[in-house]
Coordinates of C-alpha atoms in Angstrom, one line a residue:
Chain A
X1 CA -42.0 77.6 -2.4
X2 CA -44.1 74.6 -3.5
X3 CA -42.6 71.1 -3.3
X4 CA -40.3 70.4 -6.3
X5 CA -41.8 68.9 -9.4
X6 CA -39.6 66.7 -11.7
X7 CA -40.7 66.6 -15.4
X8 CA -39.3 63.9 -17.6
X9 CA -38.7 64.6 -21.2
X10 CA -37.5 62.1 -23.8
X11 CA -34.4 62.5 -25.9
X12 CA -34.9 62.5 -29.6
X13 CA -37.8 62.7 -31.8
X14 CA -40.5 64.3 -29.5
X15 CA -38.2 66.8 -27.8
X16 CA -38.2 69.5 -30.4
X17 CA -42.0 69.5 -30.7
X18 CA -42.4 69.3 -26.9
X19 CA -40.5 72.5 -26.1
X20 CA -43.0 74.9 -27.6
X21 CA -45.8 73.2 -25.7
X22 CA -43.8 73.5 -22.4
X23 CA -43.3 77.2 -23.3
X24 CA -47.0 77.6 -23.7
X25 CA -47.7 76.4 -20.2
X26 CA -44.9 78.7 -18.9
X27 CA -42.1 76.2 -18.5
X28 CA -38.8 77.3 -20.1
X29 CA -35.7 75.2 -19.6
X30 CA -32.5 76.9 -18.3
X31 CA -29.8 77.7 -20.9
X32 CA -27.7 74.6 -20.2
X33 CA -30.6 72.4 -21.4
X34 CA -29.8 73.5 -25.0
X35 CA -26.0 73.2 -24.6
X36 CA -25.1 70.1 -26.6
X37 CA -21.9 69.7 -24.7
X38 CA -23.6 69.7 -21.3
X39 CA -23.4 66.4 -19.5
X40 CA -25.9 67.4 -16.9
X41 CA -29.0 65.2 -16.5
X42 CA -31.2 67.5 -14.4
X43 CA -31.9 71.0 -15.6
X44 CA -33.6 73.9 -13.9
X45 CA -36.4 76.0 -15.5
X46 CA -37.7 79.5 -15.2
X47 CA -40.0 78.1 -12.5
X48 CA -37.8 77.5 -9.4
X49 CA -39.7 74.4 -8.2
X50 CA -39.9 72.7 -11.6
X51 CA -36.9 70.7 -12.9
X52 CA -36.5 68.8 -16.2
X53 CA -34.7 65.5 -16.7
X54 CA -33.8 64.3 -20.1
X55 CA -33.8 60.5 -20.5
X56 CA -34.6 57.8 -23.0
X57 CA -38.3 57.5 -24.0
X58 CA -38.8 54.2 -22.3
X59 CA -37.1 55.5 -19.1
X60 CA -39.5 58.5 -19.1
X61 CA -42.4 56.0 -18.4
X62 CA -40.3 54.1 -15.8
X63 CA -39.3 57.3 -13.9
X64 CA -42.9 58.5 -13.8
X65 CA -44.5 55.1 -13.0
X66 CA -42.3 54.8 -9.9
X67 CA -42.9 58.4 -8.8
X68 CA -39.3 59.5 -9.3
X69 CA -40.7 62.1 -11.7
X70 CA -44.2 63.4 -11.3
X71 CA -44.9 64.2 -14.9
X72 CA -43.5 63.4 -18.3
X73 CA -44.0 63.4 -22.0
X74 CA -43.8 60.2 -24.0
X75 CA -45.2 58.5 -27.1
X76 CA -48.3 56.4 -26.8
X77 CA -46.2 53.5 -28.1
X78 CA -44.2 53.5 -24.8
X79 CA -47.4 53.9 -22.7
X80 CA -48.9 50.9 -24.4
X81 CA -45.8 48.8 -24.2
X82 CA -45.4 49.1 -20.5
X83 CA -49.0 49.2 -19.6
X84 CA -47.9 50.5 -16.2
X85 CA -50.8 50.6 -13.8
X86 CA -49.4 53.7 -12.1
X87 CA -49.4 55.9 -15.2
X88 CA -52.1 58.3 -16.2
X89 CA -52.1 59.7 -19.8
X90 CA -54.6 62.5 -19.4
X91 CA -53.7 64.6 -22.4
X92 CA -53.0 63.7 -26.0
X93 CA -50.5 66.4 -26.9
X94 CA -51.0 66.0 -30.6
X95 CA -47.3 66.0 -31.4
X96 CA -44.8 63.3 -32.4
X97 CA -47.2 61.6 -34.8
X98 CA -46.1 58.4 -36.3
X99 CA -47.4 54.8 -36.3
X100 CA -46.3 51.5 -34.9
X101 CA -46.3 49.0 -37.8
X102 CA -45.5 45.5 -38.9
X103 CA -43.1 45.3 -41.8
X104 CA -41.7 42.5 -43.8
X105 CA -39.5 41.9 -46.9
X106 CA -40.8 43.7 -49.9
X107 CA -43.2 41.6 -51.9
X108 CA -43.8 39.1 -49.1
X109 CA -47.3 38.4 -47.9
X110 CA -48.2 39.6 -44.4
X111 CA -48.5 36.8 -41.9
X112 CA -51.9 35.3 -42.1
X113 CA -54.3 33.2 -40.1
X114 CA -52.7 30.0 -41.4
X115 CA -49.6 30.6 -39.4
X116 CA -49.5 29.8 -35.7
X117 CA -46.1 31.1 -35.0
X118 CA -44.0 34.0 -36.2
X119 CA -40.6 35.5 -35.3
X120 CA -40.5 39.2 -34.9
X121 CA -37.6 41.6 -34.1
X122 CA -38.8 44.6 -32.2
X123 CA -38.3 47.1 -29.4
X124 CA -41.9 46.5 -28.4
X125 CA -42.2 42.8 -27.4
X126 CA -45.3 43.3 -25.2
X127 CA -47.3 45.2 -27.7
X128 CA -46.2 42.9 -30.5
X129 CA -47.2 39.7 -28.6
X130 CA -50.5 41.2 -27.6
X131 CA -51.4 42.3 -31.1
X132 CA -50.4 38.9 -32.7
X133 CA -52.3 37.1 -29.9
X134 CA -55.4 39.0 -31.0
X135 CA -54.9 37.4 -34.5
X136 CA -54.4 34.0 -33.0
X137 CA -50.7 33.9 -33.8
X138 CA -48.0 33.1 -31.2
X139 CA -45.3 35.8 -31.7
X140 CA -41.7 35.0 -30.6
X141 CA -40.1 38.4 -30.1
X142 CA -36.5 39.2 -30.4
X143 CA -35.9 42.3 -28.4
X144 CA -33.6 44.8 -30.2
X145 CA -32.9 48.4 -29.2
X146 CA -32.3 49.8 -32.7
X147 CA -31.6 49.0 -36.3
X148 CA -34.5 46.5 -36.5
X149 CA -34.6 47.0 -40.3
X150 CA -31.6 44.8 -40.9
X151 CA -33.0 41.8 -38.9
X152 CA -35.0 40.3 -41.8
X153 CA -32.1 40.6 -44.3
X154 CA -29.8 38.8 -41.9
X155 CA -32.3 36.1 -41.1
X156 CA -32.7 37.1 -37.5
X157 CA -36.5 37.3 -37.8
X158 CA -38.9 37.3 -40.7
X159 CA -40.7 40.5 -39.7
X160 CA -40.2 43.6 -37.6
X161 CA -42.5 45.8 -35.6
X162 CA -41.2 49.4 -35.3
X163 CA -42.2 53.0 -35.5
X164 CA -42.7 54.4 -39.0
X165 CA -43.1 58.0 -39.9
X166 CA -42.0 58.6 -43.5
X167 CA -41.3 54.9 -44.3
X168 CA -38.0 55.9 -45.9
X169 CA -35.8 53.6 -43.6
X170 CA -38.1 50.7 -44.5
X171 CA -37.7 51.3 -48.3
X172 CA -34.0 51.7 -48.0
X173 CA -33.8 48.3 -46.4
X174 CA -36.1 46.6 -48.9
X175 CA -38.9 46.3 -46.4
X176 CA -42.6 47.1 -46.8
X177 CA -45.1 48.3 -44.2
X178 CA -47.8 45.5 -44.0
X179 CA -50.1 46.4 -41.1
X180 CA -50.5 49.4 -38.8
X181 CA -50.6 48.2 -35.2
X182 CA -51.4 51.6 -33.7
X183 CA -51.3 55.3 -34.5
X184 CA -48.9 57.0 -32.1
X185 CA -48.8 60.4 -30.7
X186 CA -47.1 62.0 -27.6
X187 CA -49.0 61.9 -24.3
X188 CA -48.6 63.9 -21.1
X189 CA -48.2 61.2 -18.5
X190 CA -48.6 61.7 -14.7
X191 CA -47.8 59.6 -11.7
X192 CA -51.0 58.3 -10.1
X193 CA -50.0 59.0 -6.5
X194 CA -48.6 62.4 -7.3
X195 CA -51.9 63.3 -9.0
X196 CA -53.8 62.4 -5.8
X197 CA -51.4 63.6 -3.1
X198 CA -50.5 66.9 -4.8
X199 CA -54.0 67.6 -5.8
X200 CA -53.5 71.4 -5.5
X201 CA -50.7 71.6 -8.2
X202 CA -50.5 68.5 -10.4
X203 CA -54.1 68.4 -11.8
X204 CA -53.9 72.2 -12.4
X205 CA -50.7 71.7 -14.4
X206 CA -52.5 68.9 -16.4
X207 CA -55.3 71.3 -17.1
X208 CA -52.8 73.9 -18.4
X209 CA -51.4 71.4 -20.8
X210 CA -55.0 70.5 -21.9
X211 CA -55.6 74.2 -22.7
X212 CA -52.3 74.7 -24.4
X213 CA -53.1 71.7 -26.7
X214 CA -56.6 73.1 -27.3
X215 CA -55.2 76.5 -28.2
X216 CA -52.7 75.0 -30.6
X217 CA -55.4 73.0 -32.3
X218 CA -57.7 76.0 -32.6
Chain B
X1 CA -14.7 27.4 0.4
X2 CA -17.4 29.4 2.2
X3 CA -21.0 28.8 1.2
X4 CA -23.0 31.7 -0.2
X5 CA -25.7 32.9 2.2
X6 CA -29.1 31.2 1.6
X7 CA -31.4 33.4 -0.5
X8 CA -35.1 33.7 0.2
X9 CA -37.5 33.4 -2.7
X10 CA -38.1 36.7 -4.6
X11 CA -40.4 39.0 -2.8
X12 CA -40.1 37.3 0.6
X13 CA -37.9 38.6 3.5
X14 CA -37.1 38.4 7.2
X15 CA -37.9 41.1 9.7
X16 CA -35.2 41.7 12.3
X17 CA -36.1 42.6 16.0
X18 CA -36.5 46.3 15.6
X19 CA -38.7 46.0 12.5
X20 CA -40.7 43.0 13.8
X21 CA -41.4 44.9 17.0
X22 CA -42.4 48.1 15.0
X23 CA -44.8 46.0 12.9
X24 CA -46.5 44.5 15.9
X25 CA -46.8 48.0 17.6
X26 CA -48.4 49.4 14.5
X27 CA -50.7 46.4 14.2
X28 CA -51.7 46.7 17.8
X29 CA -52.5 50.4 17.5
X30 CA -54.6 49.8 14.3
X31 CA -56.5 46.9 15.7
X32 CA -57.2 48.6 19.0
X33 CA -58.6 51.6 17.2
X34 CA -61.0 49.3 15.3
X35 CA -62.0 47.4 18.4
X36 CA -62.8 50.7 20.1
X37 CA -65.4 51.2 17.4
X38 CA -66.9 47.8 18.3
X39 CA -65.2 45.6 15.7
X40 CA -64.4 42.1 16.9
X41 CA -61.1 40.6 15.8
X42 CA -61.2 37.4 13.8
X43 CA -58.2 35.3 12.6
X44 CA -58.8 33.1 9.6
X45 CA -56.3 30.4 8.5
X46 CA -53.3 31.1 6.3
X47 CA -54.4 28.6 3.6
X48 CA -57.8 27.5 2.3
X49 CA -59.3 25.6 -0.6
X50 CA -58.8 27.4 -3.8
X51 CA -62.5 27.8 -4.4
X52 CA -63.2 29.7 -1.2
X53 CA -60.2 32.1 -1.8
X54 CA -60.7 32.7 -5.5
X55 CA -64.5 32.4 -5.8
X56 CA -65.7 32.1 -9.3
X57 CA -63.5 34.9 -10.6
X58 CA -61.0 33.4 -13.1
X59 CA -58.5 36.2 -12.7
X60 CA -58.5 36.1 -8.9
X61 CA -58.0 32.3 -9.0
X62 CA -55.0 32.6 -11.4
X63 CA -53.3 35.0 -9.0
X64 CA -53.2 32.5 -6.1
X65 CA -50.1 30.7 -4.9
X66 CA -51.5 27.2 -5.0
X67 CA -50.4 23.7 -4.0
X68 CA -52.1 20.3 -3.6
X69 CA -53.2 19.3 -0.1
X70 CA -51.9 15.7 0.5
X71 CA -54.7 15.1 3.0
X72 CA -57.8 16.1 0.9
X73 CA -55.9 16.0 -2.5
X74 CA -57.6 19.2 -3.3
X75 CA -55.9 22.4 -4.4
X76 CA -55.1 24.8 -1.5
X77 CA -54.0 28.3 -1.8
X78 CA -52.2 30.8 0.5
X79 CA -54.5 33.7 1.2
X80 CA -53.8 36.8 -1.0
X81 CA -56.4 38.8 0.9
X82 CA -58.2 38.5 4.2
X83 CA -61.4 40.4 3.2
X84 CA -62.7 37.5 1.4
X85 CA -62.1 35.1 4.3
X86 CA -63.9 37.5 6.6
X87 CA -66.8 37.5 4.2
X88 CA -66.8 33.7 4.3
X89 CA -66.9 33.7 8.1
X90 CA -69.7 36.3 8.1
X91 CA -71.8 34.2 5.8
X92 CA -71.1 30.8 7.4
X93 CA -70.0 30.6 11.1
X94 CA -71.6 34.0 11.8
X95 CA -74.5 33.8 9.4
X96 CA -76.9 33.9 12.3
X97 CA -75.1 36.7 14.2
X98 CA -77.1 39.9 14.4
X99 CA -76.5 42.5 11.7
X100 CA -74.8 44.8 11.2
X101 CA -71.8 42.6 12.0
X102 CA -68.5 44.4 12.8
X103 CA -65.3 42.4 12.3
X104 CA -61.6 43.3 12.1
X105 CA -58.4 41.4 11.3
X106 CA -54.7 41.6 11.0
X107 CA -52.4 39.1 9.3
X108 CA -49.9 38.2 6.6
X109 CA -51.1 37.7 3.0
X110 CA -49.2 36.2 0.0
X111 CA -49.5 37.2 -3.6
X112 CA -48.4 35.0 -6.5
X113 CA -46.8 37.9 -8.2
X114 CA -45.5 41.2 -6.9
X115 CA -46.8 44.5 -8.4
X116 CA -44.7 46.9 -10.4
X117 CA -44.4 49.2 -7.5
X118 CA -44.1 46.8 -4.6
X119 CA -41.6 44.0 -4.9
X120 CA -43.0 42.3 -1.8
X121 CA -45.1 39.2 -2.3
X122 CA -45.9 38.8 1.4
X123 CA -47.4 41.7 3.3
X124 CA -49.2 42.7 6.4
X125 CA -52.9 43.4 5.8
X126 CA -55.0 45.1 8.6
X127 CA -58.6 46.0 8.1
X128 CA -62.2 46.2 9.2
X129 CA -65.5 45.1 7.6
X130 CA -69.0 46.2 8.4
X131 CA -71.3 43.4 7.1
X132 CA -75.0 43.7 6.5
X133 CA -75.2 47.2 5.0
X134 CA -73.6 49.4 2.4
X135 CA -75.7 52.4 3.2
X136 CA -74.4 56.0 3.4
X137 CA -74.4 55.7 7.2
X138 CA -72.3 52.5 7.0
X139 CA -69.8 54.1 4.5
X140 CA -69.5 57.1 6.8
X141 CA -68.7 54.9 9.7
X142 CA -66.1 52.8 7.9
X143 CA -64.3 55.9 6.6
X144 CA -64.2 57.3 10.1
X145 CA -62.9 54.1 11.6
X146 CA -60.2 54.0 9.0
X147 CA -59.1 57.6 9.8
X148 CA -59.2 56.9 13.5
X149 CA -57.0 53.8 13.1
X150 CA -54.5 55.6 10.9
X151 CA -54.3 58.4 13.4
X152 CA -53.8 56.0 16.3
X153 CA -50.9 54.4 14.5
X154 CA -49.3 57.7 13.8
X155 CA -49.9 57.5 10.0
X156 CA -50.3 60.8 8.2
X157 CA -50.9 63.3 6.9
X158 CA -53.5 61.4 5.0
X159 CA -55.2 62.0 1.6
X160 CA -58.4 60.1 1.0
X161 CA -59.4 59.7 -2.6
X162 CA -63.0 58.8 -3.3
X163 CA -64.3 57.0 -6.3
X164 CA -67.6 55.9 -7.7
X165 CA -67.1 52.4 -9.1
X166 CA -70.4 52.2 -11.0
X167 CA -70.3 55.6 -12.5
X168 CA -69.5 54.3 -16.0
X169 CA -72.3 51.8 -15.9
X170 CA -74.8 54.4 -14.8
X171 CA -73.8 56.7 -17.7
X172 CA -73.3 54.0 -20.4
X173 CA -76.7 52.4 -19.6
X174 CA -78.3 55.8 -19.3
X175 CA -77.7 59.1 -21.0
X176 CA -74.3 58.3 -22.7
X177 CA -74.4 55.0 -24.5
X178 CA -71.2 53.8 -26.2
X179 CA -70.4 51.5 -29.2
X180 CA -67.4 49.8 -27.6
X181 CA -67.3 47.2 -24.9
X182 CA -67.9 48.9 -21.6
X183 CA -64.9 47.3 -20.0
X184 CA -62.6 49.0 -22.6
X185 CA -64.3 52.3 -21.8
X186 CA -63.6 51.6 -18.1
X187 CA -59.9 50.8 -18.8
X188 CA -59.3 53.9 -20.8
X189 CA -61.0 56.1 -18.2
X190 CA -58.9 54.4 -15.5
X191 CA -55.7 55.2 -17.3
X192 CA -57.1 58.7 -17.9
X193 CA -56.1 58.2 -21.5
X194 CA -57.7 61.2 -23.3
X195 CA -56.5 60.2 -26.7
X196 CA -57.8 56.6 -26.5
X197 CA -61.2 57.8 -25.3
X198 CA -61.6 60.0 -28.4
X199 CA -60.4 57.1 -30.6
X200 CA -63.0 54.6 -29.2
X201 CA -65.7 57.2 -29.8
X202 CA -66.3 58.0 -26.1
X203 CA -65.3 61.7 -26.3
X204 CA -68.5 62.5 -24.3
X205 CA -66.7 61.0 -21.3
X206 CA -63.8 63.4 -21.5
X207 CA -65.2 65.8 -18.9
X208 CA -65.0 63.0 -16.3
X209 CA -61.2 63.2 -16.6
X210 CA -61.5 66.8 -15.5
X211 CA -63.8 66.0 -12.6
X212 CA -60.9 64.8 -10.6
X213 CA -58.7 66.4 -7.9
X214 CA -59.6 68.4 -4.8
X215 CA -63.0 67.2 -3.6
X216 CA -65.1 70.3 -3.7
X217 CA -64.0 71.4 -7.2
X218 CA -64.3 67.8 -8.5
X219 CA -67.8 67.4 -7.0
X220 CA -68.9 70.7 -8.6
X221 CA -67.4 69.6 -12.0
X222 CA -69.2 66.2 -11.7
X223 CA -72.5 67.9 -10.9
X224 CA -72.1 70.2 -13.9
X225 CA -71.3 67.2 -16.1
X226 CA -74.3 65.2 -14.8
X227 CA -77.0 67.1 -16.7
X228 CA -79.3 64.1 -16.8
X229 CA -79.1 63.7 -13.0
X230 CA -78.3 60.0 -13.0
X231 CA -75.4 60.6 -10.6
X232 CA -77.2 63.0 -8.3
X233 CA -77.8 60.3 -5.6
X234 CA -74.1 59.3 -5.7
X235 CA -72.9 62.8 -5.5
X236 CA -75.1 63.6 -2.5
X237 CA -73.9 60.4 -0.8
X238 CA -70.3 61.3 -1.3
X239 CA -70.9 64.7 0.2
X240 CA -72.6 63.1 3.2
X241 CA -69.6 60.7 3.7
X242 CA -67.1 63.6 3.4
X243 CA -68.8 66.0 5.8
X244 CA -67.6 64.6 9.1
X245 CA -63.9 64.1 8.0
X246 CA -63.2 67.3 6.0
X247 CA -61.1 68.9 8.7
X248 CA -59.1 65.7 9.5
X249 CA -57.7 64.7 6.1
X250 CA -57.2 66.0 2.6
X251 CA -60.1 64.8 0.4
X252 CA -59.9 64.2 -3.4
X253 CA -62.3 62.7 -5.8
X254 CA -61.6 60.6 -8.9
X255 CA -64.9 59.2 -10.1
X256 CA -63.5 56.7 -12.6
X257 CA -60.6 55.3 -10.6
X258 CA -60.6 51.4 -10.9
X259 CA -57.3 50.4 -9.4
X260 CA -58.0 47.5 -7.1
X261 CA -61.7 48.2 -7.1
X262 CA -62.8 45.2 -9.0
X263 CA -65.3 44.1 -6.3
X264 CA -66.6 47.4 -5.2
X265 CA -70.3 48.3 -5.6
X266 CA -71.1 52.0 -5.5
X267 CA -68.5 53.7 -3.4
X268 CA -64.7 53.2 -2.9
X269 CA -61.8 55.1 -1.4
X270 CA -58.0 54.9 -1.4
X271 CA -55.6 56.1 1.3
X272 CA -52.5 57.9 0.2
X273 CA -49.6 59.1 2.4
X274 CA -46.8 61.5 1.2
X275 CA -43.7 59.7 0.1
X276 CA -45.5 56.5 -0.8
X277 CA -45.8 55.8 -4.5
X278 CA -48.7 53.5 -4.0
X279 CA -51.9 53.7 -1.9
X280 CA -51.4 52.4 1.6
X281 CA -55.0 51.2 1.9
X282 CA -58.3 51.1 0.2
X283 CA -61.9 50.4 1.0
X284 CA -65.5 50.7 -0.1
X285 CA -68.8 49.0 -0.5
X286 CA -69.1 45.5 -1.9
X287 CA -71.3 42.4 -2.0
X288 CA -70.5 39.0 -0.4
X289 CA -71.9 36.1 -2.4
X290 CA -74.2 33.9 -0.3
X291 CA -75.1 30.5 -1.8
X292 CA -75.9 30.4 -5.4
X293 CA -77.8 33.5 -6.2
X294 CA -77.9 35.7 -3.1
X295 CA -75.6 38.3 -1.7
X296 CA -75.1 40.3 1.4
X297 CA -73.9 43.9 1.2
X298 CA -70.9 45.2 3.2
X299 CA -68.4 48.0 3.5
X300 CA -64.9 47.7 4.7
X301 CA -61.3 48.8 4.3
X302 CA -57.8 47.2 4.3
X303 CA -54.5 48.8 5.1
X304 CA -51.1 47.6 3.9
X305 CA -48.7 49.3 6.3
X306 CA -45.4 47.5 5.5
X307 CA -43.8 50.4 3.4
X308 CA -44.6 52.8 6.3
X309 CA -43.0 50.5 8.8
X310 CA -39.9 50.2 6.6
X311 CA -39.8 54.0 6.6
X312 CA -39.6 54.0 10.4
X313 CA -43.3 54.0 11.5
X314 CA -43.6 52.4 15.0
X315 CA -39.9 52.3 15.6
X316 CA -38.6 52.9 19.1
X317 CA -35.1 53.1 20.4
X318 CA -34.7 49.9 22.3
X319 CA -31.3 50.8 23.9
X320 CA -33.2 53.4 26.0
X321 CA -35.1 50.6 27.9
X322 CA -32.5 47.9 27.6
X323 CA -30.4 47.2 30.7
X324 CA -27.3 45.0 31.1
X325 CA -27.3 42.8 34.2
X326 CA -23.6 41.9 35.2
X327 CA -22.7 38.5 36.7
X328 CA -23.9 38.1 40.2
X329 CA -26.7 40.7 40.0
X330 CA -29.7 40.5 42.3
X331 CA -32.4 38.4 40.5
X332 CA -35.2 40.0 42.5
X333 CA -34.1 43.5 41.5
X334 CA -33.8 42.3 37.8
X335 CA -37.4 41.0 38.0
X336 CA -38.6 44.3 39.4
X337 CA -36.9 46.1 36.5
X338 CA -38.7 43.9 34.0
X339 CA -42.0 44.5 35.8
X340 CA -41.2 48.2 35.3
X341 CA -41.0 47.7 31.5
X342 CA -37.2 47.4 31.3
X343 CA -35.7 44.8 28.9
X344 CA -32.9 43.0 30.9
X345 CA -29.9 41.4 29.2
X346 CA -28.1 39.1 31.7
X347 CA -24.4 38.5 31.3
X348 CA -23.5 34.8 30.8
X349 CA -19.8 35.3 31.3
X350 CA -17.3 38.1 32.1
X351 CA -16.6 38.9 28.5
X352 CA -20.2 40.1 27.8
X353 CA -20.3 43.8 27.1
X354 CA -23.3 46.1 27.7
X355 CA -22.8 48.4 24.7
X356 CA -22.1 45.5 22.3
X357 CA -25.3 43.9 23.3
X358 CA -27.3 47.0 22.6
X359 CA -27.9 48.2 26.2
X360 CA -28.1 51.9 27.0
X361 CA -27.9 51.1 30.7
X362 CA -26.2 48.7 33.1
X363 CA -27.3 47.7 36.6
X364 CA -24.9 49.2 39.2
X365 CA -24.8 48.7 42.9
X366 CA -27.5 51.4 43.5
X367 CA -29.6 50.8 40.4
X368 CA -29.4 51.7 36.7
X369 CA -26.4 53.7 35.5
X370 CA -25.7 54.7 31.9
X371 CA -23.7 52.1 30.0

């Protein structure tokens, strides 16, 4: 049997779209993966040497960067935020589309060149700082893990940077999308050392994903 | 109240006897293998003026651990890399020495910041440099020396991953021009970010992401991709370098790899070992600046064996050769044991215990007996 491969999958938004892709490359999770009551964190698949772990999106990148998992699926928002040198993102899976955007109170003007400093609540401090630095604005980021949308209302920060798909949450909190920072889609990510050391299996698996995505697009 | 034990600065640590000895055994084996190929060992200083360590490269200068020298009142830095120092020696003290010049080195280096994968800021660097040529023959020699050294130190099984540092320049300035900054193209290729490549209008480069992996397949893919033939010389050279080592290591190719290859000219390689998340060494061709506007070509490689030593490389069971000498033993006999490669541990008082002091043996009336 080949050496085991650990595949990291994010909880939440991308998961439902990722499963059909996995099925197309011949990876089907064991039954307990779908059991909502299961507390297990590692799941077998129909391929005896491939296991799945289901973790938070940000942790998918960390597990793969450190080689604890060889492959993973994660949004490009997370890849950009960490900018891990040990991650490859060789396939755009074309799923999990949304955008990373700057939002502020409805009716307010977007931060302009006149300002040198801005306070932003976000889950993406590195990306946010980088983007604002590109505009010549020093961004002071307040790291939140969720519910960014209430930050402006409560005076925590004037703006937020967060994922937007339909924009409904923003509207419900009296916020407006002001600038798109990046278009986000899910990527197949691969650990750099695993890609080289296991050159017989890992690149082949990447190629299978590439074809599965091509087939889906066709 | 007891005092908390003193902490060392982040990323720095002590090595205890077993590990310190293992490190020196590994170093010895690596250096001896390089010397066997005619590489003379040099030992540059731990600190130098900032300019000679960082050169003109702003990023390299920023990553130096710096301080002011009270004597010269100039900025000194701890060396983050010995290769550059060897280059300085080759183009100053040994500028008149016949070429090709073969030098090797081993020593500690210090980084300002640790990397994401390796928390250590101080590490052992061992390497060899062949100065005066970066020809295919020179590249072939340096790769062979690297593999011999790894083998001598018991490191393996080894995967060598080749790269072509100037492949993007050759393509972008030739058959495949791009709108975006070439550095951005390099970065996206390095991250193998297929989505970003398409976004920046460099979809023509996507086949390069596929031309990676097992050497023969990747070379074939690269040849097929290179319809204009601008890479033909590079591909032939790689095949020539690979030929003598095919049966000794696993070979892979990743033509657009840039990790740690900022200075390489036309050819580079990384050394991977199973169980290590990061490369344990890298090498390739590069140019050493000489004076204002000249340079001298060279090839070389560096190994960073610390993680392997932590995993047990070079470790030996000391107790097997460690013998306890009770009070009143015969000093002449003890000296003859030491001459015979034993480590003797002499009792200072009656309470000393052989086992507790790590001895597998004790000196009895008729010679060594098991402790």
